[in-house]
Coordinates of C-alpha atoms and ligand atoms in Angstrom, one line a residue:
X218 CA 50.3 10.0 27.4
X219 CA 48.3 8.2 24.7
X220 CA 45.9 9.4 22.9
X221 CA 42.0 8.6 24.9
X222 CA 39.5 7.8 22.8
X223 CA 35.8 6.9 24.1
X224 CA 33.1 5.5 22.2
X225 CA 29.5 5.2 23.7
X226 CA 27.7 2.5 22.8
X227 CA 28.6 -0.8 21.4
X228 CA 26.2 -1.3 19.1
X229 CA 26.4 -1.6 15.1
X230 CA 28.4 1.3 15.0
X231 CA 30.2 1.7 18.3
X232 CA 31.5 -1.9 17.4
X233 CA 32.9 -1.2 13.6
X234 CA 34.7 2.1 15.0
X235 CA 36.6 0.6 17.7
X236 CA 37.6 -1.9 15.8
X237 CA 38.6 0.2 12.2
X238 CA 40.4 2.6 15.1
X239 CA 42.1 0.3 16.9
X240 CA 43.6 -1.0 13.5
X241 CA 44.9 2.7 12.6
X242 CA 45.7 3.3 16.0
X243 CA 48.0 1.4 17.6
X244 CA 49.4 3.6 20.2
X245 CA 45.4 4.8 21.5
X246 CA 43.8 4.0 24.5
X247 CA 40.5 2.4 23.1
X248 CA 37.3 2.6 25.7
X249 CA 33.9 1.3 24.5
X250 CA 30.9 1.7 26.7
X251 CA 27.7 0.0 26.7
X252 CA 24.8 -0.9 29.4
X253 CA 24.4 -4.6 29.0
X254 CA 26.5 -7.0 26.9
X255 CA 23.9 -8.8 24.3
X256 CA 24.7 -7.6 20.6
X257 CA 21.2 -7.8 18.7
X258 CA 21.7 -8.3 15.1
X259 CA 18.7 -6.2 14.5
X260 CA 18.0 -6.9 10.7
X261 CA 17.2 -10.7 12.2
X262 CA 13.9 -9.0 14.3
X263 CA 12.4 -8.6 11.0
X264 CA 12.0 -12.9 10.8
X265 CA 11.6 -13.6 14.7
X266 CA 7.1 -13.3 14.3
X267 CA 6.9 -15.4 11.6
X268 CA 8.9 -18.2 12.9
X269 CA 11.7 -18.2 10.7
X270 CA 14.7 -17.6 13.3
X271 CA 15.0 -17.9 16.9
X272 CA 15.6 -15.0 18.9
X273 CA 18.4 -16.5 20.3
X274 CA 20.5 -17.2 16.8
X275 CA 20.4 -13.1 16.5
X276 CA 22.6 -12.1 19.4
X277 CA 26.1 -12.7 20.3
X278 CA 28.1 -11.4 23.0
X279 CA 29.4 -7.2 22.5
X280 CA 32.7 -7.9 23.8
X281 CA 33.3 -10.9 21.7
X282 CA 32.8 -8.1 18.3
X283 CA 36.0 -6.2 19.7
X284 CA 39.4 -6.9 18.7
X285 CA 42.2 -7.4 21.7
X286 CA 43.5 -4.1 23.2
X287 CA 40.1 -2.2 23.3
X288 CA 38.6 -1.9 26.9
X289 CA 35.2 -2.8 27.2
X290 CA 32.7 -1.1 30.2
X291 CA 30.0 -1.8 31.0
X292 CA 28.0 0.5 32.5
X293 CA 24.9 3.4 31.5
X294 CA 25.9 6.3 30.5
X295 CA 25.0 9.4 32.6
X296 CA 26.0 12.6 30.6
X297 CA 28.9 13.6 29.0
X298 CA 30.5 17.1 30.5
X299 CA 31.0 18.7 27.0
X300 CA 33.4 21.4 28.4
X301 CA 35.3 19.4 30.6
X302 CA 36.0 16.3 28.0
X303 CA 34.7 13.3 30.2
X304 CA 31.9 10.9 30.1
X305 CA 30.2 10.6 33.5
X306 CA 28.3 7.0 34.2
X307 CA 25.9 6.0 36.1
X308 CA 28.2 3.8 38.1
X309 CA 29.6 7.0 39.0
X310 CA 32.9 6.0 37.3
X311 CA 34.4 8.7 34.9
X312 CA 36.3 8.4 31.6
X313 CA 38.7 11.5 30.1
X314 CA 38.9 11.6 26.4
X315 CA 40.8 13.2 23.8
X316 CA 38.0 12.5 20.9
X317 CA 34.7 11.2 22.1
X318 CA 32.5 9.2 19.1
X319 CA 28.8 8.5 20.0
X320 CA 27.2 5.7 18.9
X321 CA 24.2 5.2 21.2
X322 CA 21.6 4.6 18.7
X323 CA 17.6 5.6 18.6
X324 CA 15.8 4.9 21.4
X325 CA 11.6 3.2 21.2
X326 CA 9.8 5.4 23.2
X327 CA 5.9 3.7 23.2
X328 CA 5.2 5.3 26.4
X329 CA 5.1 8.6 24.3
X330 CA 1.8 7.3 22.6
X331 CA -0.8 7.7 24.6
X332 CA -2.8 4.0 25.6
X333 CA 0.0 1.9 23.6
X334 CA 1.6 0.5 26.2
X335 CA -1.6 0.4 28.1
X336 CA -4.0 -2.7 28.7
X337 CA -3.5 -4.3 25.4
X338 CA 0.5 -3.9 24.9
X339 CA 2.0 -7.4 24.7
X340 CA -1.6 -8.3 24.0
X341 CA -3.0 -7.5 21.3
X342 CA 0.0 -4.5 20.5
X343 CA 3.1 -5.6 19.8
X344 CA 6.0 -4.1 18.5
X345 CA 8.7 -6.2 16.8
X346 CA 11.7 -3.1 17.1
X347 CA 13.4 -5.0 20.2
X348 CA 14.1 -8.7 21.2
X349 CA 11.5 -8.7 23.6
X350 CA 8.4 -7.5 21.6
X351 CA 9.2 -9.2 18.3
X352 CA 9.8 -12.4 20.6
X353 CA 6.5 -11.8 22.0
X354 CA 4.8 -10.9 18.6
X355 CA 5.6 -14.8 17.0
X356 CA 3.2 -16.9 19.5
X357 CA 0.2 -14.3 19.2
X358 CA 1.1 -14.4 15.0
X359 CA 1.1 -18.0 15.2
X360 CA -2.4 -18.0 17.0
X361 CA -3.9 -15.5 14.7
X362 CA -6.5 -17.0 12.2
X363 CA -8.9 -14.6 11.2
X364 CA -9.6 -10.7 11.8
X365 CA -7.5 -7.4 10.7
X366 CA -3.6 -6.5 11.5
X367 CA -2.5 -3.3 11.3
X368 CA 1.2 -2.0 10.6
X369 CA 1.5 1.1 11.9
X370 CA 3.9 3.9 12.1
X371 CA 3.8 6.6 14.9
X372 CA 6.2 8.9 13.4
X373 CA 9.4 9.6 11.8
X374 CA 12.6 9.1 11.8
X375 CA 12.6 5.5 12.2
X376 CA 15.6 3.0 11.8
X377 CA 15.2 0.9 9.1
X378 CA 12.3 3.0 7.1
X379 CA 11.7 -0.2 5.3
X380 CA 11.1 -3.0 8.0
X381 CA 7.7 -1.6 8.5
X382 CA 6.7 -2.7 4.7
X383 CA 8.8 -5.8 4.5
X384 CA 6.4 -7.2 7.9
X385 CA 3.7 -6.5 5.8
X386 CA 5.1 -8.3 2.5
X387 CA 6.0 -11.1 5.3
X388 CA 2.6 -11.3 6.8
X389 CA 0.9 -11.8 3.3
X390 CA 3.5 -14.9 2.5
X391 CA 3.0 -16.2 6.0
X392 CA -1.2 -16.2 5.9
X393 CA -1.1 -17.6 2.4
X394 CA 1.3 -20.2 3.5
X395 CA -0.9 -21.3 6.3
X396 CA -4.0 -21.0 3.7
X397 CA -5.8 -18.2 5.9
X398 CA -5.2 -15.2 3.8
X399 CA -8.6 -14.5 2.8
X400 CA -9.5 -14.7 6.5
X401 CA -6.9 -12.0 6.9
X402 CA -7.1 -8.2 6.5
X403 CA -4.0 -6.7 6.4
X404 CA -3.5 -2.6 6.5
X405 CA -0.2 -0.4 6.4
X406 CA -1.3 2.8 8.1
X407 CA 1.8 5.3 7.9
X408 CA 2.3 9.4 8.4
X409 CA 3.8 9.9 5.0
X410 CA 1.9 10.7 2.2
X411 CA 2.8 7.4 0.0
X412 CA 4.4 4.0 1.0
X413 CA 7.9 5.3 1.2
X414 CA 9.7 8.7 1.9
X415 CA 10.9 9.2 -1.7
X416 CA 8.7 9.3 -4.8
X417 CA 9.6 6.6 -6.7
X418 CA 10.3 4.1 -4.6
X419 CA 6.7 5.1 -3.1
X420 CA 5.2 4.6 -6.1
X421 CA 7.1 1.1 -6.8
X422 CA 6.3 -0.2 -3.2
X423 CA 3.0 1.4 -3.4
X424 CA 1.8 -1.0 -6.2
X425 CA 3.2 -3.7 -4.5
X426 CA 1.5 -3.1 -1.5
X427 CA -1.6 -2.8 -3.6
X428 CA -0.8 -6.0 -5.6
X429 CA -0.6 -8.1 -2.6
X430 CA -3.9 -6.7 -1.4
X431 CA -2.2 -4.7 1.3
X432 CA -4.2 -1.6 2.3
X433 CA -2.6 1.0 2.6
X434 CA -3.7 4.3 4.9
X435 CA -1.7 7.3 4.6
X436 CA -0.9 10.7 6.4
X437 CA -2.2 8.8 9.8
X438 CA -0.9 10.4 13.2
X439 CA -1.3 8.6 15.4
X440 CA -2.6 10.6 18.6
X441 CA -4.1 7.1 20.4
X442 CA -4.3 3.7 20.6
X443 CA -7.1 2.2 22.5
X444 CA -5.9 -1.3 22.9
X445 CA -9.2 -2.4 24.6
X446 CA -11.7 -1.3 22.0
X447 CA -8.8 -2.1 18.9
X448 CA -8.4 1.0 17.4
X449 CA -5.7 3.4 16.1
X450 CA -6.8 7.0 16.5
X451 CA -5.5 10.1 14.6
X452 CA -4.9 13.8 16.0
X453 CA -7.7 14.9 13.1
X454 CA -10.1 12.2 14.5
X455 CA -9.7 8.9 12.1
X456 CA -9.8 5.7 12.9
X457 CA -8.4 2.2 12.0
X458 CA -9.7 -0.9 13.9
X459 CA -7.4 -3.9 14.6
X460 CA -7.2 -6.7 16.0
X461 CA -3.6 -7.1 16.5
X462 CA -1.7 -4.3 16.2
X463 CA 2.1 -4.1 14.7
X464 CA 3.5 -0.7 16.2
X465 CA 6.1 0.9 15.3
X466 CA 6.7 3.5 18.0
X467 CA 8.3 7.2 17.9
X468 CA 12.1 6.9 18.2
X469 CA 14.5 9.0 19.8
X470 CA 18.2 9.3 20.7
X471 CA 19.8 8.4 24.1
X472 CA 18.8 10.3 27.5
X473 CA 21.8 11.4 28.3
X474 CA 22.1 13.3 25.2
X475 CA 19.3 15.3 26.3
X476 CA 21.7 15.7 29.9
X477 CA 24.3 17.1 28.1
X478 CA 23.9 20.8 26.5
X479 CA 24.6 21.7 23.4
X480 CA 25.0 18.0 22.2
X481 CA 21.5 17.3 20.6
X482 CA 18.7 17.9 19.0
X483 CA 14.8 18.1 20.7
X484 CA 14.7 14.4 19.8
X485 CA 18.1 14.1 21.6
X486 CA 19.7 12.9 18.0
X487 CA 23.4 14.3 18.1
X488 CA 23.8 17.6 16.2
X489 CA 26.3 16.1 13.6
X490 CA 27.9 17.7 10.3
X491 CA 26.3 15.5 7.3
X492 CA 29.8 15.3 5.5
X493 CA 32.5 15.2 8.3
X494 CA 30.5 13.3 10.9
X495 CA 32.1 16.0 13.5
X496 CA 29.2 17.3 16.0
X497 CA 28.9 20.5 15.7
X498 CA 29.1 21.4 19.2
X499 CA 32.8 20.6 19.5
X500 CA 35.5 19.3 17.0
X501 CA 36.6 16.0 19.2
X502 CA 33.1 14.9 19.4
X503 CA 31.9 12.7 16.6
X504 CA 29.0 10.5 15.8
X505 CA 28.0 7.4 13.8
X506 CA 25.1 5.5 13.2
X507 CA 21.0 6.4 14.6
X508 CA 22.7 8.1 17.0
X509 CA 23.2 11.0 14.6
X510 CA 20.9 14.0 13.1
X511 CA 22.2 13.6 9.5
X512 CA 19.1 13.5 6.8
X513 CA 19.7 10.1 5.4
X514 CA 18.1 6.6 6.9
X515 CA 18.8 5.4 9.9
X516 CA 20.0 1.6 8.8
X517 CA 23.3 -0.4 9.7
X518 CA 24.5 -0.3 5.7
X519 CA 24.6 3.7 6.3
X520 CA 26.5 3.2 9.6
X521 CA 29.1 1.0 8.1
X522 CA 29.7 3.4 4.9
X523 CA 30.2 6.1 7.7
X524 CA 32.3 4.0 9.6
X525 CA 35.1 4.5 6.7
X526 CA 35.1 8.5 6.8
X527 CA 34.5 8.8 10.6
X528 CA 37.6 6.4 10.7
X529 CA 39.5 8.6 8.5
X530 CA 38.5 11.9 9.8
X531 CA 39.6 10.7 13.2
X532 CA 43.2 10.1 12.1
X533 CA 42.8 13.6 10.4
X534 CA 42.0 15.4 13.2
X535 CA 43.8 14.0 15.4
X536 CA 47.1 14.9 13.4
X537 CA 46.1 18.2 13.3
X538 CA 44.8 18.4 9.4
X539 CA 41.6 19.0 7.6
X540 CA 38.8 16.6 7.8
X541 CA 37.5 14.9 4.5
X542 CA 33.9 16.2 4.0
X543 CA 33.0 13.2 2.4
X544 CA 30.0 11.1 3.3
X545 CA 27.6 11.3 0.7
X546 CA 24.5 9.8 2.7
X547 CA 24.8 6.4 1.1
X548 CA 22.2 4.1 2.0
X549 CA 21.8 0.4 0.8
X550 CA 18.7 -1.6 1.7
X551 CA 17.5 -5.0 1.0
X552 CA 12.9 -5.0 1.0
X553 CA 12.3 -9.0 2.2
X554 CA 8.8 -9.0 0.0
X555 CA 8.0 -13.0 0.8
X556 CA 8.0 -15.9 -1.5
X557 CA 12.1 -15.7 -1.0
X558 CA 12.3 -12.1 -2.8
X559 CA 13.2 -9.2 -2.2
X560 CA 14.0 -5.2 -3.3
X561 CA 17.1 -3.3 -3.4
X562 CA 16.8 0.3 -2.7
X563 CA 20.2 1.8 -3.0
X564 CA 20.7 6.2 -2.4
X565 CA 22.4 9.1 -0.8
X566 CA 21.2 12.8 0.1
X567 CA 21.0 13.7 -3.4
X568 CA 19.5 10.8 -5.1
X569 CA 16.4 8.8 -4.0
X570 CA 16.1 5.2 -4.6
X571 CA 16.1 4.1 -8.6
X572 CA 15.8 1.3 -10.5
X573 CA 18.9 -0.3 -12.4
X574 CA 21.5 -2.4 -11.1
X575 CA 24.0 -2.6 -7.9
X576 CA 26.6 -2.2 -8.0
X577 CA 27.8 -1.6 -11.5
X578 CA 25.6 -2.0 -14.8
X579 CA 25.3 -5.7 -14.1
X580 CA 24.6 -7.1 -10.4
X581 CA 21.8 -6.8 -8.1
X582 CA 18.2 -5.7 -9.5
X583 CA 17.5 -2.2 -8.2
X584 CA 13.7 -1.5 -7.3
X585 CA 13.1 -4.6 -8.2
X586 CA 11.7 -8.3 -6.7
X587 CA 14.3 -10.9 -7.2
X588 CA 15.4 -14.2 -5.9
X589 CA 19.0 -12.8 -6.0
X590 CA 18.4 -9.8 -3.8
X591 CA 16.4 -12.5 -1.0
X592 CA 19.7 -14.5 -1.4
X593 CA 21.8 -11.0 -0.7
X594 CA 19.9 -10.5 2.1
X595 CA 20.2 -13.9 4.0
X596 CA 23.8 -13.3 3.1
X597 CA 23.9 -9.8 5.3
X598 CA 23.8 -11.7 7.8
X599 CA 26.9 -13.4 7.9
X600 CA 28.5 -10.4 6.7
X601 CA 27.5 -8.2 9.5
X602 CA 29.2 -10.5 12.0
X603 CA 31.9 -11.4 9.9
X604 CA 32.5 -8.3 7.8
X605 CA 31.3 -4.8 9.0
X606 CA 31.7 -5.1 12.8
X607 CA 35.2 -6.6 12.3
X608 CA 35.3 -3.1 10.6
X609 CA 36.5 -4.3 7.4
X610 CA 35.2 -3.2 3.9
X611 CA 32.9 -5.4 1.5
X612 CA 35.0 -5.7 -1.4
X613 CA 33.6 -4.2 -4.7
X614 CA 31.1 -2.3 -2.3
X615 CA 32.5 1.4 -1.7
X616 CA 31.2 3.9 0.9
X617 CA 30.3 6.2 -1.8
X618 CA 26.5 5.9 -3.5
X619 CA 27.5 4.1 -7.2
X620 CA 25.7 6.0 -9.8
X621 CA 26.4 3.3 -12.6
X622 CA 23.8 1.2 -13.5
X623 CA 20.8 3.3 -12.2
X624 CA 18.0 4.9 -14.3
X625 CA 18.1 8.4 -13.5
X626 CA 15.7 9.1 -16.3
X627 CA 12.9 7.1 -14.0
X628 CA 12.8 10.6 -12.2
X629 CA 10.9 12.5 -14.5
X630 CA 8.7 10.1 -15.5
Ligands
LIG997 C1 13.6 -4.6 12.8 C2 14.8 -3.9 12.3 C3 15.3 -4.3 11.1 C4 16.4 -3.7 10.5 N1 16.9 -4.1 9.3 C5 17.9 -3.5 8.7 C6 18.4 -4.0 7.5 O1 17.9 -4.9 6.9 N2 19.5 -3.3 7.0 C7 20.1 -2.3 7.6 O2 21.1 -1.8 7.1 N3 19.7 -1.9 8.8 C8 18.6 -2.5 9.4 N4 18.2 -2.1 10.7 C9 18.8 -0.9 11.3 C10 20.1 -1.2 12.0 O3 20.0 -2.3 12.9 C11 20.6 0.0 12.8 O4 20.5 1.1 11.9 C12 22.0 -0.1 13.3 O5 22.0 -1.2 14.2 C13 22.4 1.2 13.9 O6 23.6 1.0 14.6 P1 24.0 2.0 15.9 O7 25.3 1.6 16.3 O8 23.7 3.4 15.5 O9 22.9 1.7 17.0 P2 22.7 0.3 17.8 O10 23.3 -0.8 17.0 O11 21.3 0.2 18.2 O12 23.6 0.5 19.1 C14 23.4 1.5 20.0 C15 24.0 1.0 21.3 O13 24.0 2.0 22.3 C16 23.7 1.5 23.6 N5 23.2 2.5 24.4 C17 22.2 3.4 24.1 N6 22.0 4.3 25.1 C18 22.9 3.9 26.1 C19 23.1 4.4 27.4 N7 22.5 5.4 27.9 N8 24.1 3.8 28.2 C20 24.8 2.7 27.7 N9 24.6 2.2 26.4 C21 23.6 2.8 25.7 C22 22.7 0.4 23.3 O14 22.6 -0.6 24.3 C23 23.2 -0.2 21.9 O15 24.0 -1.3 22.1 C24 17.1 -2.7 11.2 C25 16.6 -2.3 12.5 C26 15.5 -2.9 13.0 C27 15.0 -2.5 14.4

């Protein structure tokens, strides 16, 4: 019999897997499940509000993304039966595997907040995380003229830690472009204690904020929103008014991770080993992508460096032989700032965002606004369908975090 392999969800990283595996794998049965068949390219939310692409130039068809010979279902997925090696659907059908990869994402769960998806969501709340809401969001930005917008933050982890601060960049191009900015208050309200999660990218994106007079309110839980009154209300009792509010809401993983013991986390993220990609709850269960509960950012540039170990470590295991504990975290981000700019933030576990160059000494400006780095990330686009969910690599780009050409003596200063 051949060799079953199941992967759930056929999203960013579902897609890349199948299609890497199915390249190594000749002789494998290949089954991808997913509960709907329109592929969101997710970066391209980020423009949807402000006009600049149309919702429906950002998705393309899932099954389309896989190569011929990998069996495509679609379906929800119920539980997997951890013990017993199958995947139970809601369609009641059931799938056997030999090595089961998870790549069902992070889930928006706005209901969790309490009043945000109450009178005022779609209204005067939007969020832009999803098709619908950021489609929503770019009639009620193009009818805004005057008054305060908040871009707020519920909690972390989020994917994409930076699209939060590039809508705000985008939102201070797009009033000035229409000549209302000074009728325009804009405010980033975040839990962290800075603009970013590492210090000195914080403090980079913190004086940008602050040079685009961008206010910025930190270590903000948000307990409430009380869409009626516009207000965003802390647990300790603070306040910021709006009148349209930009949500980010808490994320978490799939449902049926919860249904299936022993496989997640309390956010229902999969309990993965940061170096192997191996769950740790049994060795033919893998994961890739938001799905996972490794600490580095949830973003489709981390899924596809994973993509080449996870690939590799499949064909190790399966043959019996040691996996390769090497995924290092890497994370590469492109920061739209408006004005056709933009940052490169480029890390792993062990090293937080610096400035310098990508990839080598010479290349991409690290930390740092550039037309070149706008131009790279128009160009991601193309890539994404083209490059990574094909499952092929970006040549000169490795999986592994360069450490030429960044300023590691930034860190003390
Ligand atoms: C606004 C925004 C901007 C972003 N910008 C960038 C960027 O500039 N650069 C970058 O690198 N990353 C960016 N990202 C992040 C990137 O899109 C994700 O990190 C990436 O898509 C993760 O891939 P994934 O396969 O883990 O999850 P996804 O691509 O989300 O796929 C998960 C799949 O699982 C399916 N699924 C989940 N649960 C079930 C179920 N129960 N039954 C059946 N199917 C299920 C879903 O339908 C989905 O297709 C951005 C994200 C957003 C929201």
């Amino acid at each position: 019999m051949n060799t079953r392999i199941v992967i759930l969800g056929a999203g960013t990283g579902g897609t890349l897997i199948a299609n890497r595996l199915r390249r190594k794998l000749s002789d494998a049965d290949i089954t991808i499940v997913d509960r709907d068949d329109a592929h969101v390219y997710q970066p391209g939310l980020l423009f949807v509000p402000f006009g600049l692409i149309r919702p429906e130039e950002i998705v393309k068809s899932r099954k389309r993304q896989l190569r011929s010979g990998i069996h495509y279902v679609q379906s929800d997925i119920d539980r997997v039966d951890v013990d017993g090696d199958r995947v139970h659907l809601t369609d009641g059908t059931v799938l056997d595997y030999d090595v089961l990869v998870i790549a069902t994402g992070s889930r928006l769960l706005p209901e969790e907040t309490e009043g945000m998806t109450g009178p005022g969501w779609m209204r005067n709340i939007f969020p832009f995380y999803n098709l619908e809401g950021a489609s929503a969001l770019q009639p009620a930005m193009s009818a805004f003229d005057h008054g305060r917008l908040a871009v707020s933050i519920v909690d972390m982890p989020i994917k994409c830690p930076v699209a939060p601060l590039e809508f705000c960049f985008l939102a201070d191009w797009y009033f000035r472009r229409r000549g209302i900015r000074d009728r325009v208050e804009l405010v980033y309200v975040t839990p962290l204690d800075g603009a970013f999660t590492k210090p000195v990218a914080a403090r980079e994106l913190g004086s940008l904020l602050q040079r685009k007079g961008i206010e910025l309110v930190t270590e903000f839980n948000i307990g409430q929103v009380d869409g009626d009154a516009g207000r965003l209300i802390s647990y300790d009792e603070r306040t910021v008014p709006f009148d349209l509010a930009v949500v980010i809401p808490l994320q978490g993983g799939a449902d049926f991770v919860g249904r299936s013991p022993g496989l997640g986390d309390e956010l229902n993220f999969v309990l993965t080993d940061q170096r192997t990609l191996q769950s740790t709850v049994r060795p033919n269960i893998f994961a890739i992508g938001d799905a996972t509960n490794v600490p580095t950012s949830k973003a489709g540039s981390v899924t596809h460096f994973e993509g080449d170990v996870l690939t590799h470590n499949i064909v190790q295991f399966l043959a019996g032989r040691p996996l390769d504990e090497h995924f290092d975290g890497h994370a590469n981000c492109f920061i739209e700032s408006g004005d056709r700019k933009a940052l490169l933030i480029d890390f792993d576990y062990d090293t937080q965002p610096l400035p310098g160059h990508f990839p080598l000494g010479v290349g991409l400006p690290l930390l740092r606004e550039s037309r070149l780095n706008h131009l790279g990330k128009l160009a991601f686009r193309w890539l994404y369908w083209n490059v990574l969910l094909p499952g092929r690599d970006i040549p000169g780009i490795a999986s592994r975090m360069p450490r030429a050409g960044k300023r590691f003596e930034t860190v003390s200063r």
